[in-house]
Coordinates of C-alpha atoms in Angstrom, one line a residue:
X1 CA -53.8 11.7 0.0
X2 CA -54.7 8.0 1.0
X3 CA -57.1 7.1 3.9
X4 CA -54.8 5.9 6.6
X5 CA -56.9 4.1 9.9
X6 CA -59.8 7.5 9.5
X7 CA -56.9 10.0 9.5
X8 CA -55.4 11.5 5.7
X9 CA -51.4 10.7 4.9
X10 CA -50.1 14.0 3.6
X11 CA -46.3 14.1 2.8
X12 CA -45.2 17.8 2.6
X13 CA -41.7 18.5 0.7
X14 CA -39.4 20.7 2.9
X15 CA -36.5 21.0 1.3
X16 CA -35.0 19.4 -2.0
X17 CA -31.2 20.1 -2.6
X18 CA -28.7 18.7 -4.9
X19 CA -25.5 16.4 -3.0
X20 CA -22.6 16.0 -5.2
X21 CA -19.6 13.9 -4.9
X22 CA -16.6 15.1 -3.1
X23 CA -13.6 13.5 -4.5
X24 CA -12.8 16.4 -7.7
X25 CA -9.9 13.9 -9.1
X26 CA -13.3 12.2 -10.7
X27 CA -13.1 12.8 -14.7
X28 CA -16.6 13.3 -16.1
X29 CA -17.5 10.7 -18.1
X30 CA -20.0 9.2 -20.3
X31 CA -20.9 5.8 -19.6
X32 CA -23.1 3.7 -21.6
X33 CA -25.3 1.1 -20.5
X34 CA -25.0 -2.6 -21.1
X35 CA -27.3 -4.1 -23.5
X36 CA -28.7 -6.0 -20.2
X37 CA -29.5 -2.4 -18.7
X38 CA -31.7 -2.0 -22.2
X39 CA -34.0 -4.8 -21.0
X40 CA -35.7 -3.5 -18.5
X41 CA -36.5 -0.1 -20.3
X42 CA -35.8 3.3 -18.5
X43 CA -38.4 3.0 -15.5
X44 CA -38.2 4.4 -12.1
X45 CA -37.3 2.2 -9.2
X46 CA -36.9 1.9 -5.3
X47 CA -35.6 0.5 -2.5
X48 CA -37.8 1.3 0.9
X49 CA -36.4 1.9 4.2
X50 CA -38.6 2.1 7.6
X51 CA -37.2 3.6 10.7
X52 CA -38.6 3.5 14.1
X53 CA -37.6 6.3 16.1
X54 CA -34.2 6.0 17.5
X55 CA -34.0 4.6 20.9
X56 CA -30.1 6.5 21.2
X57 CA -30.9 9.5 21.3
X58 CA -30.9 12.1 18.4
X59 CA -34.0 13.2 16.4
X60 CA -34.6 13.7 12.8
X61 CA -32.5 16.5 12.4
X62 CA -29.7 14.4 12.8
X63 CA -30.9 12.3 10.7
X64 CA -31.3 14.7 7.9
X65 CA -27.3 16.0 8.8
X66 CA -26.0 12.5 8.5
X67 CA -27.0 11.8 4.9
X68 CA -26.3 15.7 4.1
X69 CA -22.8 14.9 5.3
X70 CA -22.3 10.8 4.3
X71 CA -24.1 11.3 0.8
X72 CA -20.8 12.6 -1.0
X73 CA -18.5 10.0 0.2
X74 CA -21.1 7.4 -1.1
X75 CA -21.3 9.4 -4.8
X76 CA -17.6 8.9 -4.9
X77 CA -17.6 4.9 -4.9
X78 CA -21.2 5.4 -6.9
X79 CA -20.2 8.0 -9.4
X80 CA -22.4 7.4 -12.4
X81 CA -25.7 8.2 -9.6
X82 CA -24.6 11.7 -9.3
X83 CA -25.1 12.2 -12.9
X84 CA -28.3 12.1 -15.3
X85 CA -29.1 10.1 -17.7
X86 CA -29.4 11.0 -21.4
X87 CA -31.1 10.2 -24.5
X88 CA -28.0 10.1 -27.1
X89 CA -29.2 12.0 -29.6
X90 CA -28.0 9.6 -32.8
X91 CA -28.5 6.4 -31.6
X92 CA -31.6 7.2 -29.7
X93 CA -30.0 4.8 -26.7
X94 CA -29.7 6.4 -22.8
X95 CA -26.2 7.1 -21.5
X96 CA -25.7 8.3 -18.3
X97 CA -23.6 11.6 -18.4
X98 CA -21.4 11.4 -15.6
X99 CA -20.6 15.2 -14.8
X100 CA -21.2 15.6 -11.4
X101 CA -24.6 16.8 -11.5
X102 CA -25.7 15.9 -7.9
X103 CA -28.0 13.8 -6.3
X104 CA -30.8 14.8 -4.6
X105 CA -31.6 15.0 -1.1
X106 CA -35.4 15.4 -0.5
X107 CA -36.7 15.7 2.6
X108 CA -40.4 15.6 3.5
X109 CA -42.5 15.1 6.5
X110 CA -45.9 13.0 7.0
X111 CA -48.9 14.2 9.8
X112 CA -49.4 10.6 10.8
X113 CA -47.3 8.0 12.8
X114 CA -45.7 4.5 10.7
X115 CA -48.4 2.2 13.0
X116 CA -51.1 3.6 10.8
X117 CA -50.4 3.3 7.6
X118 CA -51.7 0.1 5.8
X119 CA -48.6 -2.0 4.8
X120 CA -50.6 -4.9 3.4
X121 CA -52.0 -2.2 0.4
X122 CA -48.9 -1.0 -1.5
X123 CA -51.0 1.7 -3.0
X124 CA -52.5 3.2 0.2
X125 CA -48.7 3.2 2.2
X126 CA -45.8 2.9 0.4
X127 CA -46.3 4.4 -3.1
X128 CA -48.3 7.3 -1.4
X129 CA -44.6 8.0 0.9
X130 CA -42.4 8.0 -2.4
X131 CA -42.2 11.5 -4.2
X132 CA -42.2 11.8 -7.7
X133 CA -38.6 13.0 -9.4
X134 CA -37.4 14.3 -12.7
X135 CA -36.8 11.5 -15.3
X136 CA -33.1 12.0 -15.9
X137 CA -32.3 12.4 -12.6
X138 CA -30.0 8.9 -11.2
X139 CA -30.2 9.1 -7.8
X140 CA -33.1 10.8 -5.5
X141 CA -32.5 10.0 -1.9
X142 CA -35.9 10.8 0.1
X143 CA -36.0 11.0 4.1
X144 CA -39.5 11.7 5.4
X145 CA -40.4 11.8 9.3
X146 CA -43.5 11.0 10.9
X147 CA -45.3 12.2 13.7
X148 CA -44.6 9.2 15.8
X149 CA -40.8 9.6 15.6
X150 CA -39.7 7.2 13.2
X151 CA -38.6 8.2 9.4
X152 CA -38.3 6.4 6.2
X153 CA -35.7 6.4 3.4
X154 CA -36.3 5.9 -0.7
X155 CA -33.8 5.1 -2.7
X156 CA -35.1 6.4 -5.9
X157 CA -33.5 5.5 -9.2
X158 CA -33.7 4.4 -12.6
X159 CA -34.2 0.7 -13.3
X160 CA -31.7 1.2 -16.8
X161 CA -28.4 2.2 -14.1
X162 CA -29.2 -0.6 -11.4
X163 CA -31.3 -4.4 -11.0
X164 CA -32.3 -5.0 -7.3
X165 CA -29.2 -6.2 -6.1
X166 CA -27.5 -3.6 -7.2
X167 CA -30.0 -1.2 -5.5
X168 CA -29.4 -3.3 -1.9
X169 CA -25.5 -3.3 -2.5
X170 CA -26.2 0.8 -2.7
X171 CA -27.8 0.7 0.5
X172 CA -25.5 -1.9 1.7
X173 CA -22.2 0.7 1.0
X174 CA -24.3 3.7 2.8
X175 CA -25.0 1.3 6.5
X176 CA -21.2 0.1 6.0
X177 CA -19.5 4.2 5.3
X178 CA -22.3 5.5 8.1
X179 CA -20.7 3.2 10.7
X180 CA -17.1 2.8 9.8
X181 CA -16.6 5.5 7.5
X182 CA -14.9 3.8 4.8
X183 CA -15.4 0.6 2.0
X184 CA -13.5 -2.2 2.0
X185 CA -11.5 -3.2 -0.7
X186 CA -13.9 -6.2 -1.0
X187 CA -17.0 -4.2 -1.1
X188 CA -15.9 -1.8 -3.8
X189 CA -18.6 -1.4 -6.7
X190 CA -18.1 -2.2 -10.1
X191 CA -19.2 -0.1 -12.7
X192 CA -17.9 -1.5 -16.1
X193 CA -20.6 -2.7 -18.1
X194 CA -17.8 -4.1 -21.1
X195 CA -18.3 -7.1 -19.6
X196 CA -21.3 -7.9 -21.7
X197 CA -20.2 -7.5 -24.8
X198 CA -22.3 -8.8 -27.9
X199 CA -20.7 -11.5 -29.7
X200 CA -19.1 -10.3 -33.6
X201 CA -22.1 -12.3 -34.9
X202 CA -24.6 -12.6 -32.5
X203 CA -26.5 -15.7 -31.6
X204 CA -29.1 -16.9 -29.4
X205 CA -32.3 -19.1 -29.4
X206 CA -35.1 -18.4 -31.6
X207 CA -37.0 -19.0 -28.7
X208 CA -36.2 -15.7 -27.2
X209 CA -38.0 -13.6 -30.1
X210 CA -41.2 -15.3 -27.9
X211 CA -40.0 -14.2 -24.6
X212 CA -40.1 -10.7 -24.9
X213 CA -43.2 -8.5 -26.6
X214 CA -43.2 -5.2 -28.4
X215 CA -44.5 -2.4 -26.5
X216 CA -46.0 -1.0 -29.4
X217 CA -48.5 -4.6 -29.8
X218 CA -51.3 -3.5 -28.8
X219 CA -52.9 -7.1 -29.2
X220 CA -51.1 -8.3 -26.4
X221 CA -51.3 -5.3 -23.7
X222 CA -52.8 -4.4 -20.9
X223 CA -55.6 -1.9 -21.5
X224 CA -54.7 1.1 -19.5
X225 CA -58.2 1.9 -18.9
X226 CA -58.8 -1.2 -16.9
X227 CA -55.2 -1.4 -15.6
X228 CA -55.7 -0.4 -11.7
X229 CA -58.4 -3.4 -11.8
X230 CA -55.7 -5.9 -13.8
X231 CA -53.2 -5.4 -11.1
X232 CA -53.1 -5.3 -7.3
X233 CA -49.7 -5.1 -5.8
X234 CA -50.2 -6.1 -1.9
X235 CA -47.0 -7.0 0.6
X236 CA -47.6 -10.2 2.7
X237 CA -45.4 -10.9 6.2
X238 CA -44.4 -14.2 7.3
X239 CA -43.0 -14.8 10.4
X240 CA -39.4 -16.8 10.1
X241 CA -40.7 -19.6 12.1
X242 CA -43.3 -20.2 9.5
X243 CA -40.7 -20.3 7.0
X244 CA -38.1 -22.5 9.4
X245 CA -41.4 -25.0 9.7
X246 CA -41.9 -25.0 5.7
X247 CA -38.5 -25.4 4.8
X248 CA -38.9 -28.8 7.5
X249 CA -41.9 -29.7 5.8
X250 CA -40.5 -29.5 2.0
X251 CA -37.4 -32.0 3.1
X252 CA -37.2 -35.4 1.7
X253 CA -37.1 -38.2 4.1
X254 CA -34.6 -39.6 2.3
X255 CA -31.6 -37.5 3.1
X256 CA -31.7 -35.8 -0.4
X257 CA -30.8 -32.3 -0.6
X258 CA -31.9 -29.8 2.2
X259 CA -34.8 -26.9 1.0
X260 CA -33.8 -23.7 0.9
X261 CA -35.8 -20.9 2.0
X262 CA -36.5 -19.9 -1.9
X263 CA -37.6 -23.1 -2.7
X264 CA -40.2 -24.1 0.0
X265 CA -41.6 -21.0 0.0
X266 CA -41.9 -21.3 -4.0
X267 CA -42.9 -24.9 -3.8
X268 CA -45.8 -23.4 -1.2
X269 CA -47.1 -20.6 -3.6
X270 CA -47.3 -23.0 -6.3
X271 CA -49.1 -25.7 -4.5
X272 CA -51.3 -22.3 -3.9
X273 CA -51.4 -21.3 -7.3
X274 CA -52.9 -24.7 -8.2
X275 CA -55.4 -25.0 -5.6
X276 CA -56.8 -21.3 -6.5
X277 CA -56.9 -22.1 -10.6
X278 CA -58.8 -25.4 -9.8
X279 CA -60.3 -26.7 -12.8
X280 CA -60.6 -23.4 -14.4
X281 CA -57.4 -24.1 -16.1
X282 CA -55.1 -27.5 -16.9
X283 CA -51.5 -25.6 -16.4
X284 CA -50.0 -23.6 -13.9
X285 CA -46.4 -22.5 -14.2
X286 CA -43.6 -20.1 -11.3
X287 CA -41.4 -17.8 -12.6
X288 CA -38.3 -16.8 -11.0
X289 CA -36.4 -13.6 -11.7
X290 CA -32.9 -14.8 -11.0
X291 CA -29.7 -13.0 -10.1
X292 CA -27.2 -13.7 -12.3
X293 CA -23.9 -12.5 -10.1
X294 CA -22.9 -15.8 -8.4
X295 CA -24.2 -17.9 -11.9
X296 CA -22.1 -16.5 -14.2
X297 CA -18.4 -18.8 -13.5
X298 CA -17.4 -19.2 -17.3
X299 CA -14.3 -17.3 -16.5
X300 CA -12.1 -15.8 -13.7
X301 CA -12.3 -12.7 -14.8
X302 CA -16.3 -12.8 -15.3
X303 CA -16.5 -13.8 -11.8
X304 CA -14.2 -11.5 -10.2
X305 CA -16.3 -8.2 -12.3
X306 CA -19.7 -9.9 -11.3
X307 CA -18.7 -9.8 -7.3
X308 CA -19.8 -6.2 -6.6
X309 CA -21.1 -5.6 -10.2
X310 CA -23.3 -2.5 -10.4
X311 CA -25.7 -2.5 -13.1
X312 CA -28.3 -5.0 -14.9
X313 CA -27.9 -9.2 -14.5
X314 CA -31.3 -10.4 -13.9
X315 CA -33.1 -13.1 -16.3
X316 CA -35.9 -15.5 -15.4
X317 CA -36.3 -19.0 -15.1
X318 CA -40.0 -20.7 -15.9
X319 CA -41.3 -24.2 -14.8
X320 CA -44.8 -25.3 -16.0
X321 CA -46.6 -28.1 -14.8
X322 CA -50.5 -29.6 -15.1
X323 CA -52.4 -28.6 -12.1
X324 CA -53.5 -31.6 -10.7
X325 CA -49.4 -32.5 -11.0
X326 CA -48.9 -29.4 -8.8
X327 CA -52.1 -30.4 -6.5
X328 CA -50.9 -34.2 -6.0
X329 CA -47.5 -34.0 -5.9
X330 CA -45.9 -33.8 -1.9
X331 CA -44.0 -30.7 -1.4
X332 CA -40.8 -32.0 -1.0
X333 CA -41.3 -33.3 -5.1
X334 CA -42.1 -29.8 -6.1
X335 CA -39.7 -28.6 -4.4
X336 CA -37.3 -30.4 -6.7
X337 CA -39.2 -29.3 -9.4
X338 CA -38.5 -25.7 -8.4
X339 CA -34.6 -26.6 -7.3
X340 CA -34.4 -28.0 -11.4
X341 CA -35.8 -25.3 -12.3
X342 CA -33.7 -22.4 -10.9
X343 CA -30.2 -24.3 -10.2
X344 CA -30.1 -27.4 -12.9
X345 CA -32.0 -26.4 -16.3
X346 CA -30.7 -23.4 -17.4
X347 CA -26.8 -22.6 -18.5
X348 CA -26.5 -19.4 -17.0
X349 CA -23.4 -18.4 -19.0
X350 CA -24.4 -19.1 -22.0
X351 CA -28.8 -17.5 -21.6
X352 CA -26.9 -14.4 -20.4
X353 CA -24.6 -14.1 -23.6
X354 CA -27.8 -14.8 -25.6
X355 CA -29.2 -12.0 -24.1
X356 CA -26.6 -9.6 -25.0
X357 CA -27.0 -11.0 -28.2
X358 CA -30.7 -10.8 -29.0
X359 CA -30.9 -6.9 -27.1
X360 CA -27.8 -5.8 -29.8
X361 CA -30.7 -7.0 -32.6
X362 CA -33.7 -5.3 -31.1
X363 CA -31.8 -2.2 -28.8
X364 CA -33.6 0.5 -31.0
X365 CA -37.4 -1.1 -30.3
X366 CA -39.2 -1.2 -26.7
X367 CA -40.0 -4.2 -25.3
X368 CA -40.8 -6.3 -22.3
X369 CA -41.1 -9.4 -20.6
X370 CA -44.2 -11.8 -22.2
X371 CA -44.5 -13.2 -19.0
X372 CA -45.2 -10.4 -17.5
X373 CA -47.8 -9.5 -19.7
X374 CA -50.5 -11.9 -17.7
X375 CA -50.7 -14.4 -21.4
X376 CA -50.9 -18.0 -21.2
X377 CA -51.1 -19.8 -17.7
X378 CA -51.7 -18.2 -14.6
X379 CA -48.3 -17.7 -13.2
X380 CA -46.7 -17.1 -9.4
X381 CA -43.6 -14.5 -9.9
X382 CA -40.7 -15.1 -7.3
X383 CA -37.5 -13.8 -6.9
X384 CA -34.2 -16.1 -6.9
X385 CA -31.7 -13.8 -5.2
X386 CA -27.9 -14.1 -5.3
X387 CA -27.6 -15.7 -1.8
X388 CA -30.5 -17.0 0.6
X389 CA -33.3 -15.1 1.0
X390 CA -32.8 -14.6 5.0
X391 CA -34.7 -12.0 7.5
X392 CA -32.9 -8.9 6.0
X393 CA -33.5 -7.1 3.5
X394 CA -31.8 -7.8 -0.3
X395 CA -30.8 -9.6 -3.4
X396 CA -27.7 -10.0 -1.7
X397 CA -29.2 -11.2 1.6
X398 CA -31.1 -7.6 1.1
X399 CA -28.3 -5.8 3.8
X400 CA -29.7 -4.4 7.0
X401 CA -30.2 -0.9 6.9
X402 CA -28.4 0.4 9.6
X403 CA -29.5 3.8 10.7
X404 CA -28.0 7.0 9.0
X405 CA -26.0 7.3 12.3
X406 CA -24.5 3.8 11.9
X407 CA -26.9 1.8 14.9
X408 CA -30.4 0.4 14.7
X409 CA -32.4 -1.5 12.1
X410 CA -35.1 -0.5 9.8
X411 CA -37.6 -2.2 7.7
X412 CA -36.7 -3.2 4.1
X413 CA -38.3 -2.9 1.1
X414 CA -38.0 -3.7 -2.6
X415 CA -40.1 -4.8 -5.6
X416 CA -42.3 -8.1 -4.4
X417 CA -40.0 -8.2 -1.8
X418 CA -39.4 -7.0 1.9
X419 CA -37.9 -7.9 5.1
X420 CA -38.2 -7.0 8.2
X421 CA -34.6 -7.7 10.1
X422 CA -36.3 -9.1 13.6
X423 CA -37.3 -12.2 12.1
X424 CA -40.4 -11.2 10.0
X425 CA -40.6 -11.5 6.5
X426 CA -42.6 -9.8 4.2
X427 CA -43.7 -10.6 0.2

């Protein structure tokens, strides 16, 4: 229970069930994972969905018959999420046994209406909504209602079968089948990870032996008795006329190339960064978790399997700069500091086979991220989606969560990011 405007959030479980896909011809299978899916370690992740209540008509038991009825159609173009994942006994790698297991369908119900809860504290409102779900389990659907009418919808996963885009392209298939019924051949998802294949004799950068850290250091992690004071996860909304105004604002007057929406508001949280550190450090530096799909181009057939790819292609790009550079520079320069960054420095092709590469050489140990680890400068995260980062939700263009029924909008949300689809967005 959280505190929630004087009142207590309680979200009581009323029924959990098991949804399984409906198209028998479906062989099981057992599908490994990529060495990109190895990455980011087997952790649970979400997409969140808010709902006000629907102004059609209907209530929630509708709601609760729609995804009962829509979920197995879904599973049949998502296959590998009505399955569980596996610890292969030999090589001590997951797999995801593909057997038809079911999904789940949880449905829950909260004693307090969506106004009250405290968006801005991801800890008190968000993570409190989400229910917890058995480790090997791939998919866990969760619709909870609230006493004000509206609902919300988790997507609950595993971060080894899916990156974020992949999640939003899942949510993106369940708005499209809700309101026409069917996929288009376009909009198909691809779940073939031999497309990353490790090289007969691998080869990357020695560099990359920096980038990542053992979990097992325990020099260079976080203590877990002081973690909940080392992090605070909070969600920030900005209004798309603010953003409309920055991008205005980080435009060079000399006709150069036009800011996107990532990079001015990137450009603006590192101007930020800088001005917080002050002269408690020299160097400031942005990271960007970037989405590989629309980078990789090396071949036709790379970039026809990376067009509704489902799985892991996300790999970060770094800038670093002095702080008084970051403090004096306009924002239009930085700007072009974050464009080189992103689009110009890195071979996207080539840091993605390395990848593949360096996990074949360390797939038995656990690792993650060094930048992630809080090291070295003080650093601004962001992410770099496939497309623009407009007011919906997603990685690609995070799609609109359409109601279960097939009308209305709802409130996105995922990792760092969320979006409101009237025009707010929220980090």
């Amino acid at each position: 229970m959280t505190s929630v405007n004087g009142g207590e959030l309680r979200v009581r479980v009323v029924s959990r069930r098991l949804v399984k896909a409906s198209d028998e011809s479906i062989r099981p299978h057992v599908l490994a994972v990529s060495n990109l899916d190895l990455i980011p370690q087997t952790i649970q992740v979400s997409m969140f969905c808010i709902y006000p209540k629907p102004s059609t008509g209907g209530d929630f038991h509708d709601v609760v018959a729609a995804f009962a009825a829509g979920l197995p159609s879904l599973l049949n173009h998502f296959f590998p999420l009505a399955g569980r994942i596996v610890t292969n006994p030999c090589s001590g790698l997951p797999e995801i046994h593909c057997h038809n297991q079911g999904a789940e369908l949880v449905v829950g119900e909260a004693n307090v209406a969506l106004s009250s809860l405290d968006y801005g504290t991801m800890g008190s409102s968000i993570e409190k909504i989400l229910l917890p779900y058995a480790g090997d389990v791939a998919l866990s659907v969760q619709v909870v209602s609230f006493a004000c009418g509206g609902f919300t919808v988790a997507w609950g996963t595993n971060h080894v079968l899916v990156d974020g885009s992949a999640l939003s392209m899942l949510v993106g298939a369940w708005s499209e089948l809700a309101r026409s019924g069917a996929l288009a051949a376009g909009a198909r998802p691809n779940h073939d990870r031999s497309v990353f294949r490790p090289r007969a004799a691998q080869s990357y950068d020695a560099s990359l032996d920096k980038e990542f850290t053992p979990l097992d250091d325990g020099e260079r992690q976080v203590n877990v008795l002081t973690s909940d004071e080392s992090f605070v996860a909070r969600l920030y909304y900005i209004d798309a006329a603010e953003i409309a105004r920055l991008r205005e604002a980080a435009n060079r007057d000399d006709g150069g190339a036009r800011a996107t929406r990532v990079q001015a508001v990137s450009a603006y949280l590192w101007k930020a960064l800088a001005t917080a550190v002050g002269a408690r450090d020299e160097r400031c530096r942005m990271v960007w978790w970037v989405d590989g799909r629309r980078r990789l181009t090396s071949s036709p057939e790379r970039r026809a399997a990376m067009r509704n790819y489902v799985g892991n292609v996300v790999t970060f790009a770094l800038a670093e700069a002095t702080v008084d550079e970051i403090q004096r520079k306009p924002l239009p320069e930085v700007v072009s500091m974050v464009r080189h960054a992103i689009t110009e420095e890195p071979a996207y092709d080539e840091r993605f086979q390395e990848l593949v590469d360096w996990a074949e050489e360390h797939k038995t140990e656990r690792y993650m991220e060094t930048v992630c680890i809080g090291l070295g400068s003080p650093t601004t995260p962001s992410h770099c989606p496939g497309q623009e980062l407009v007011s919906e939700p997603s990685a690609r263009n995070l799609p609109k969560p359409s109601s279960p029924k097939g009308g209305g909008r709802g409130v996105g949300y995922r990792a760092e990011v969320a979006v409101i689809p009237n025009g707010v967005v929220v980090f």
